[in-house]
Amino acid sequence: MKRRDFNRYLQRSAVALALSPWLTAIATPASTDRAWRTHPFALGVASGRPRADSVLLWTRLLFSEDDLTASTEALRVHLEVFADAALQHRVQTTQLVTDATRGHSVHAHVQHLQPSTDYWYRFRQGDAFSAVGHTRTAPALNAEVAHLRIALASCQHYEQGLFVAHQDIAQQPLDFVLFMGDYIYESSNPQYAVRLHSGEEPKTLAQYRQRYEQYKRDPMLQAAHAAHPWVLMWDDHEVVNDYANDQDRKYTDPQQMLKRRAAAYQAYFEHQPVLLGPDTNNPANMRLYDQLSWGKLADVWTLDCRQYRSAQACRDPVRGGGRMVVQCEALSDPTRSMLGQAQERWLTDSLSHSKRQWKLVAQATQISATSVPTPVGRSYWNDAWDGYPQARKRLLQTVVDAQLQNVVTLGGDVHCNVAANLRLEPNNPQSPIVASEFVTTSITSRGLGDKPAAVIRESNADLLHYRPDERGYSLITVTPDAVRCDFRTTPFPAGSEAGFKTQASYVVKRDQAGPQLL
Ligand code: FE
Ligand code: CA
């Protein structure tokens, strides 16, 4: 789609609808199987997991007091897919039945689509229509592709700023949004609140659903979902801060922790355009890691860095989870894993055999080192890859062993814009640069202060760029010759008056590992 058409489309449909009062989205009744008193599509629509011939379309019905009788029923939802923004050329219709066991969420895996093609879609239940969403399929696997445009995003604490970054994302011409985790936050920090979570810290399915409802009601977030397909990975806050597999910071009994994780994963599935829900045999498990290809241009992996990882090394015995650790022998334990054995094997195999021009390894946190010197040795943040140095070495050794060029890793979690060199031995100029890293800052969540940031920057020569002060997202533009990263930012806290600027731009050139400042 040309940018002009895209802008016209945005004005006409997604953003306009998403930002208008919900009741105006209810059209005149087409059929009268249910007359809604209030709009049931209040959480908007979303598309995700774009493939050359398929995409996932999502919505979820919500019930006000006036429509509560419907909340216990199985309801039939109609889906229409169109080839044009004016909704004149309908290419598919389907009906899906949903009920309370899945929170009345709707996941439509729409297939038999054309590659590199724009589609528009909407849902209907009774006399209520959803907003219109736009999506786009991936190119054919063997297609020559001129560019891939991604918005890389993560960490949207509702209380710590407005989702203005999503408004900016909604207006960009993109192939997809790559969201790398902390979509919701379970916890609060009143010190930095510009608005408040409703309800207490979620632990049950009902509470996690309530938290997603609050986030998903945000019109700017809805606009970004309605405008583009999303490729999603979670991090820790979708369950609880700093969790690792079945461990949390409070050393909760693992069986209890897994119950909470099952509730959180179920709520995640119910609110996102993802393919699979929790495993029916073990609802605490849900496979989210995935791989997609963009013609001959790129392979993209999305890695789950929470569900299978070893617990953080050298945890505080009272308050577990992430912290800075010194003289921690466990760091050199080769059995400790960030991805878990099965995912690591899958990645090693898939990455080693990739024949596409660019290999984009998206994972939830930061791979490059951020350790700082102390009088008793270097101090490492044990929650990111610095806390899993043997796993990091195996990942980068795969790149070396398979003689892979053009590996770029993409991350989030640390609320900081990062451009970095990746070497087998971090910060050692004798160790060759084998890959390049971009980490995006947070949509809203507060970053590290200026002083610690300066120390980290000075202590790690591989960090070419390290800015935790601003909020935003990153535009990643992939062409056959380069991967470009534009850090799009606004001051903290992200507010409605602030505009977006480009903090810095870096480029990784073909066959030349390491980002270069533009
Ligand atoms: Fe975060
Ligand atoms: Ca996180």
mmCIF file with all atom_site columns, C-alpha atoms in Angstrom, residues 90-227:
data_model
loop_
_atom_site.group_PDB
_atom_site.id
_atom_site.type_symbol
_atom_site.label_atom_id
_atom_site.label_alt_id
_atom_site.label_comp_id
_atom_site.label_asym_id
_atom_site.label_entity_id
_atom_site.label_seq_id
_atom_site.pdbx_PDB_ins_code
_atom_site.Cartn_x
_atom_site.Cartn_y
_atom_site.Cartn_z
_atom_site.occupancy
_atom_site.B_iso_or_equiv
_atom_site.pdbx_formal_charge
_atom_site.auth_seq_id
_atom_site.auth_comp_id
_atom_site.auth_asym_id
_atom_site.auth_atom_id
_atom_site.pdbx_PDB_model_num
ATOM 1   C CA . ARG A 1 90  ? -15.242 -9.178  0.771  1.00 0.00 ? 90  ARG A CA 1
ATOM 2   C CA . VAL A 1 91  ? -12.894 -12.144 0.330  1.00 0.00 ? 91  VAL A CA 1
ATOM 3   C CA . GLN A 1 92  ? -13.824 -14.367 3.290  1.00 0.00 ? 92  GLN A CA 1
ATOM 4   C CA . THR A 1 93  ? -16.522 -14.729 5.882  1.00 0.00 ? 93  THR A CA 1
ATOM 5   C CA . THR A 1 94  ? -16.552 -17.147 8.756  1.00 0.00 ? 94  THR A CA 1
ATOM 6   C CA . GLN A 1 95  ? -18.375 -17.768 12.009 1.00 0.00 ? 95  GLN A CA 1
ATOM 7   C CA . LEU A 1 96  ? -16.755 -18.659 15.300 1.00 0.00 ? 96  LEU A CA 1
ATOM 8   C CA . VAL A 1 97  ? -18.356 -19.722 18.524 1.00 0.00 ? 97  VAL A CA 1
ATOM 9   C CA . THR A 1 98  ? -16.903 -18.524 21.796 1.00 0.00 ? 98  THR A CA 1
ATOM 10  C CA . ASP A 1 99  ? -17.900 -18.864 25.430 1.00 0.00 ? 99  ASP A CA 1
ATOM 11  C CA . ALA A 1 100 ? -16.920 -18.107 29.012 1.00 0.00 ? 100 ALA A CA 1
ATOM 12  C CA . THR A 1 101 ? -14.264 -20.866 29.179 1.00 0.00 ? 101 THR A CA 1
ATOM 13  C CA . ARG A 1 102 ? -12.044 -18.644 27.020 1.00 0.00 ? 102 ARG A CA 1
ATOM 14  C CA . GLY A 1 103 ? -13.305 -15.334 28.358 1.00 0.00 ? 103 GLY A CA 1
ATOM 15  C CA . HIS A 1 104 ? -15.371 -14.935 25.169 1.00 0.00 ? 104 HIS A CA 1
ATOM 16  C CA . SER A 1 105 ? -12.170 -14.301 23.249 1.00 0.00 ? 105 SER A CA 1
ATOM 17  C CA . VAL A 1 106 ? -12.152 -14.982 19.524 1.00 0.00 ? 106 VAL A CA 1
ATOM 18  C CA . HIS A 1 107 ? -9.117  -16.275 17.620 1.00 0.00 ? 107 HIS A CA 1
ATOM 19  C CA . ALA A 1 108 ? -9.607  -16.724 13.881 1.00 0.00 ? 108 ALA A CA 1
ATOM 20  C CA . HIS A 1 109 ? -6.735  -18.419 12.050 1.00 0.00 ? 109 HIS A CA 1
ATOM 21  C CA . VAL A 1 110 ? -7.576  -17.109 8.591  1.00 0.00 ? 110 VAL A CA 1
ATOM 22  C CA . GLN A 1 111 ? -5.919  -19.102 5.794  1.00 0.00 ? 111 GLN A CA 1
ATOM 23  C CA . HIS A 1 112 ? -5.753  -19.211 1.971  1.00 0.00 ? 112 HIS A CA 1
ATOM 24  C CA . LEU A 1 113 ? -4.691  -15.571 1.803  1.00 0.00 ? 113 LEU A CA 1
ATOM 25  C CA . GLN A 1 114 ? -2.404  -14.010 -0.817 1.00 0.00 ? 114 GLN A CA 1
ATOM 26  C CA . PRO A 1 115 ? 1.212   -13.129 0.085  1.00 0.00 ? 115 PRO A CA 1
ATOM 27  C CA . SER A 1 116 ? 2.281   -9.480  0.622  1.00 0.00 ? 116 SER A CA 1
ATOM 28  C CA . THR A 1 117 ? -1.332  -8.380  0.573  1.00 0.00 ? 117 THR A CA 1
ATOM 29  C CA . ASP A 1 118 ? -3.320  -5.923  2.657  1.00 0.00 ? 118 ASP A CA 1
ATOM 30  C CA . TYR A 1 119 ? -6.564  -7.050  4.248  1.00 0.00 ? 119 TYR A CA 1
ATOM 31  C CA . TRP A 1 120 ? -9.215  -5.365  6.359  1.00 0.00 ? 120 TRP A CA 1
ATOM 32  C CA . TYR A 1 121 ? -11.458 -7.173  8.776  1.00 0.00 ? 121 TYR A CA 1
ATOM 33  C CA . ARG A 1 122 ? -14.236 -6.711  11.281 1.00 0.00 ? 122 ARG A CA 1
ATOM 34  C CA . PHE A 1 123 ? -16.238 -8.850  13.669 1.00 0.00 ? 123 PHE A CA 1
ATOM 35  C CA . ARG A 1 124 ? -19.991 -8.787  14.324 1.00 0.00 ? 124 ARG A CA 1
ATOM 36  C CA . GLN A 1 125 ? -22.119 -10.192 17.105 1.00 0.00 ? 125 GLN A CA 1
ATOM 37  C CA . GLY A 1 126 ? -25.840 -9.528  16.792 1.00 0.00 ? 126 GLY A CA 1
ATOM 38  C CA . ASP A 1 127 ? -26.263 -5.855  16.023 1.00 0.00 ? 127 ASP A CA 1
ATOM 39  C CA . ALA A 1 128 ? -22.778 -4.850  17.157 1.00 0.00 ? 128 ALA A CA 1
ATOM 40  C CA . PHE A 1 129 ? -19.804 -4.404  14.837 1.00 0.00 ? 129 PHE A CA 1
ATOM 41  C CA . SER A 1 130 ? -16.189 -4.213  15.929 1.00 0.00 ? 130 SER A CA 1
ATOM 42  C CA . ALA A 1 131 ? -13.803 -1.543  14.743 1.00 0.00 ? 131 ALA A CA 1
ATOM 43  C CA . VAL A 1 132 ? -12.220 -2.291  11.371 1.00 0.00 ? 132 VAL A CA 1
ATOM 44  C CA . GLY A 1 133 ? -8.677  -3.636  11.552 1.00 0.00 ? 133 GLY A CA 1
ATOM 45  C CA . HIS A 1 134 ? -5.993  -3.640  8.889  1.00 0.00 ? 134 HIS A CA 1
ATOM 46  C CA . THR A 1 135 ? -3.494  -6.425  8.454  1.00 0.00 ? 135 THR A CA 1
ATOM 47  C CA . ARG A 1 136 ? -0.972  -7.603  5.926  1.00 0.00 ? 136 ARG A CA 1
ATOM 48  C CA . THR A 1 137 ? 0.408   -11.010 5.007  1.00 0.00 ? 137 THR A CA 1
ATOM 49  C CA . ALA A 1 138 ? 4.086   -11.932 4.782  1.00 0.00 ? 138 ALA A CA 1
ATOM 50  C CA . PRO A 1 139 ? 5.769   -12.287 1.368  1.00 0.00 ? 139 PRO A CA 1
ATOM 51  C CA . ALA A 1 140 ? 5.986   -15.683 -0.341 1.00 0.00 ? 140 ALA A CA 1
ATOM 52  C CA . LEU A 1 141 ? 8.908   -17.703 1.059  1.00 0.00 ? 141 LEU A CA 1
ATOM 53  C CA . ASN A 1 142 ? 10.956  -17.414 -2.149 1.00 0.00 ? 142 ASN A CA 1
ATOM 54  C CA . ALA A 1 143 ? 10.071  -13.789 -2.944 1.00 0.00 ? 143 ALA A CA 1
ATOM 55  C CA . GLU A 1 144 ? 12.703  -11.112 -3.484 1.00 0.00 ? 144 GLU A CA 1
ATOM 56  C CA . VAL A 1 145 ? 11.737  -8.494  -0.917 1.00 0.00 ? 145 VAL A CA 1
ATOM 57  C CA . ALA A 1 146 ? 12.887  -4.863  -1.016 1.00 0.00 ? 146 ALA A CA 1
ATOM 58  C CA . HIS A 1 147 ? 12.227  -4.091  2.633  1.00 0.00 ? 147 HIS A CA 1
ATOM 59  C CA . LEU A 1 148 ? 10.797  -5.220  5.923  1.00 0.00 ? 148 LEU A CA 1
ATOM 60  C CA . ARG A 1 149 ? 9.616   -2.510  8.310  1.00 0.00 ? 149 ARG A CA 1
ATOM 61  C CA . ILE A 1 150 ? 9.167   -3.341  11.976 1.00 0.00 ? 150 ILE A CA 1
ATOM 62  C CA . ALA A 1 151 ? 8.259   -1.302  15.054 1.00 0.00 ? 151 ALA A CA 1
ATOM 63  C CA . LEU A 1 152 ? 10.177  -2.901  17.941 1.00 0.00 ? 152 LEU A CA 1
ATOM 64  C CA . ALA A 1 153 ? 8.464   -2.231  21.282 1.00 0.00 ? 153 ALA A CA 1
ATOM 65  C CA . SER A 1 154 ? 8.269   -3.438  24.880 1.00 0.00 ? 154 SER A CA 1
ATOM 66  C CA . CYS A 1 155 ? 7.448   -2.461  28.468 1.00 0.00 ? 155 CYS A CA 1
ATOM 67  C CA . GLN A 1 156 ? 4.247   -0.470  28.719 1.00 0.00 ? 156 GLN A CA 1
ATOM 68  C CA . HIS A 1 157 ? 3.571   0.186   32.389 1.00 0.00 ? 157 HIS A CA 1
ATOM 69  C CA . TYR A 1 158 ? 0.080   1.695   32.289 1.00 0.00 ? 158 TYR A CA 1
ATOM 70  C CA . GLU A 1 159 ? 0.691   3.849   35.342 1.00 0.00 ? 159 GLU A CA 1
ATOM 71  C CA . GLN A 1 160 ? 3.990   5.365   34.210 1.00 0.00 ? 160 GLN A CA 1
ATOM 72  C CA . GLY A 1 161 ? 2.887   7.182   31.068 1.00 0.00 ? 161 GLY A CA 1
ATOM 73  C CA . LEU A 1 162 ? 0.402   7.469   28.241 1.00 0.00 ? 162 LEU A CA 1
ATOM 74  C CA . PHE A 1 163 ? 0.625   5.097   25.283 1.00 0.00 ? 163 PHE A CA 1
ATOM 75  C CA . VAL A 1 164 ? 1.520   7.923   22.866 1.00 0.00 ? 164 VAL A CA 1
ATOM 76  C CA . ALA A 1 165 ? 4.181   5.695   21.290 1.00 0.00 ? 165 ALA A CA 1
ATOM 77  C CA . HIS A 1 166 ? 1.366   3.496   19.987 1.00 0.00 ? 166 HIS A CA 1
ATOM 78  C CA . GLN A 1 167 ? -0.252  6.489   18.361 1.00 0.00 ? 167 GLN A CA 1
ATOM 79  C CA . ASP A 1 168 ? 3.034   7.124   16.549 1.00 0.00 ? 168 ASP A CA 1
ATOM 80  C CA . ILE A 1 169 ? 3.369   3.416   15.688 1.00 0.00 ? 169 ILE A CA 1
ATOM 81  C CA . ALA A 1 170 ? -0.181  3.383   14.288 1.00 0.00 ? 170 ALA A CA 1
ATOM 82  C CA . GLN A 1 171 ? 0.757   6.082   11.767 1.00 0.00 ? 171 GLN A CA 1
ATOM 83  C CA . GLN A 1 172 ? 3.920   4.396   10.489 1.00 0.00 ? 172 GLN A CA 1
ATOM 84  C CA . PRO A 1 173 ? 3.859   2.295   7.341  1.00 0.00 ? 173 PRO A CA 1
ATOM 85  C CA . LEU A 1 174 ? 4.898   -1.055  8.827  1.00 0.00 ? 174 LEU A CA 1
ATOM 86  C CA . ASP A 1 175 ? 4.887   -4.738  8.055  1.00 0.00 ? 175 ASP A CA 1
ATOM 87  C CA . PHE A 1 176 ? 4.389   -5.599  11.703 1.00 0.00 ? 176 PHE A CA 1
ATOM 88  C CA . VAL A 1 177 ? 4.866   -4.549  15.308 1.00 0.00 ? 177 VAL A CA 1
ATOM 89  C CA . LEU A 1 178 ? 7.361   -6.739  17.165 1.00 0.00 ? 178 LEU A CA 1
ATOM 90  C CA . PHE A 1 179 ? 6.377   -6.550  20.820 1.00 0.00 ? 179 PHE A CA 1
ATOM 91  C CA . MET A 1 180 ? 8.947   -8.187  23.090 1.00 0.00 ? 180 MET A CA 1
ATOM 92  C CA . GLY A 1 181 ? 7.195   -8.282  26.438 1.00 0.00 ? 181 GLY A CA 1
ATOM 93  C CA . ASP A 1 182 ? 5.904   -6.519  29.541 1.00 0.00 ? 182 ASP A CA 1
ATOM 94  C CA . TYR A 1 183 ? 2.601   -5.895  27.764 1.00 0.00 ? 183 TYR A CA 1
ATOM 95  C CA . ILE A 1 184 ? 0.928   -5.570  31.156 1.00 0.00 ? 184 ILE A CA 1
ATOM 96  C CA . TYR A 1 185 ? 2.500   -4.942  34.556 1.00 0.00 ? 185 TYR A CA 1
ATOM 97  C CA . GLU A 1 186 ? 1.223   -6.812  37.568 1.00 0.00 ? 186 GLU A CA 1
ATOM 98  C CA . SER A 1 187 ? 2.825   -4.392  40.038 1.00 0.00 ? 187 SER A CA 1
ATOM 99  C CA . SER A 1 188 ? 2.590   -0.695  40.861 1.00 0.00 ? 188 SER A CA 1
ATOM 100 C CA . ASN A 1 189 ? 5.051   1.974   41.873 1.00 0.00 ? 189 ASN A CA 1
ATOM 101 C CA . PRO A 1 190 ? 3.000   4.967   43.107 1.00 0.00 ? 190 PRO A CA 1
ATOM 102 C CA . GLN A 1 191 ? 6.054   7.216   42.933 1.00 0.00 ? 191 GLN A CA 1
ATOM 103 C CA . TYR A 1 192 ? 5.919   7.318   39.126 1.00 0.00 ? 192 TYR A CA 1
ATOM 104 C CA . ALA A 1 193 ? 2.176   7.024   38.502 1.00 0.00 ? 193 ALA A CA 1
ATOM 105 C CA . VAL A 1 194 ? 0.503   9.414   36.062 1.00 0.00 ? 194 VAL A CA 1
ATOM 106 C CA . ARG A 1 195 ? -2.617  7.174   36.118 1.00 0.00 ? 195 ARG A CA 1
ATOM 107 C CA . LEU A 1 196 ? -3.565  4.155   38.184 1.00 0.00 ? 196 LEU A CA 1
ATOM 108 C CA . HIS A 1 197 ? -4.135  0.448   37.749 1.00 0.00 ? 197 HIS A CA 1
ATOM 109 C CA . SER A 1 198 ? -7.581  -0.656  38.864 1.00 0.00 ? 198 SER A CA 1
ATOM 110 C CA . GLY A 1 199 ? -7.793  -3.709  41.078 1.00 0.00 ? 199 GLY A CA 1
ATOM 111 C CA . GLU A 1 200 ? -5.087  -5.313  43.151 1.00 0.00 ? 200 GLU A CA 1
ATOM 112 C CA . GLU A 1 201 ? -2.010  -7.200  41.933 1.00 0.00 ? 201 GLU A CA 1
ATOM 113 C CA . PRO A 1 202 ? -3.373  -10.011 39.727 1.00 0.00 ? 202 PRO A CA 1
ATOM 114 C CA . LYS A 1 203 ? -2.902  -13.611 40.785 1.00 0.00 ? 203 LYS A CA 1
ATOM 115 C CA . THR A 1 204 ? -6.055  -15.299 39.488 1.00 0.00 ? 204 THR A CA 1
ATOM 116 C CA . LEU A 1 205 ? -7.444  -15.611 35.966 1.00 0.00 ? 205 LEU A CA 1
ATOM 117 C CA . ALA A 1 206 ? -10.228 -13.115 36.780 1.00 0.00 ? 206 ALA A CA 1
ATOM 118 C CA . GLN A 1 207 ? -7.670  -10.594 38.046 1.00 0.00 ? 207 GLN A CA 1
ATOM 119 C CA . TYR A 1 208 ? -5.335  -10.989 35.057 1.00 0.00 ? 208 TYR A CA 1
ATOM 120 C CA . ARG A 1 209 ? -8.339  -10.597 32.746 1.00 0.00 ? 209 ARG A CA 1
ATOM 121 C CA . GLN A 1 210 ? -9.245  -7.371  34.522 1.00 0.00 ? 210 GLN A CA 1
ATOM 122 C CA . ARG A 1 211 ? -5.693  -6.070  34.086 1.00 0.00 ? 211 ARG A CA 1
ATOM 123 C CA . TYR A 1 212 ? -5.702  -6.823  30.343 1.00 0.00 ? 212 TYR A CA 1
ATOM 124 C CA . GLU A 1 213 ? -9.122  -5.191  30.028 1.00 0.00 ? 213 GLU A CA 1
ATOM 125 C CA . GLN A 1 214 ? -7.763  -1.973  31.469 1.00 0.00 ? 214 GLN A CA 1
ATOM 126 C CA . TYR A 1 215 ? -4.773  -1.943  29.111 1.00 0.00 ? 215 TYR A CA 1
ATOM 127 C CA . LYS A 1 216 ? -6.773  -3.016  26.073 1.00 0.00 ? 216 LYS A CA 1
ATOM 128 C CA . ARG A 1 217 ? -9.333  -0.241  26.582 1.00 0.00 ? 217 ARG A CA 1
ATOM 129 C CA . ASP A 1 218 ? -6.598  2.294   25.849 1.00 0.00 ? 218 ASP A CA 1
ATOM 130 C CA . PRO A 1 219 ? -7.504  3.908   22.487 1.00 0.00 ? 219 PRO A CA 1
ATOM 131 C CA . MET A 1 220 ? -3.878  4.467   21.457 1.00 0.00 ? 220 MET A CA 1
ATOM 132 C CA . LEU A 1 221 ? -2.969  0.837   22.073 1.00 0.00 ? 221 LEU A CA 1
ATOM 133 C CA . GLN A 1 222 ? -6.095  -0.214  20.162 1.00 0.00 ? 222 GLN A CA 1
ATOM 134 C CA . ALA A 1 223 ? -5.051  2.031   17.268 1.00 0.00 ? 223 ALA A CA 1
ATOM 135 C CA . ALA A 1 224 ? -1.658  0.286   16.950 1.00 0.00 ? 224 ALA A CA 1
ATOM 136 C CA . HIS A 1 225 ? -3.355  -3.122  17.012 1.00 0.00 ? 225 HIS A CA 1
ATOM 137 C CA . ALA A 1 226 ? -5.963  -2.083  14.454 1.00 0.00 ? 226 ALA A CA 1
ATOM 138 C CA . ALA A 1 227 ? -3.338  -0.619  12.118 1.00 0.00 ? 227 ALA A CA 1
#
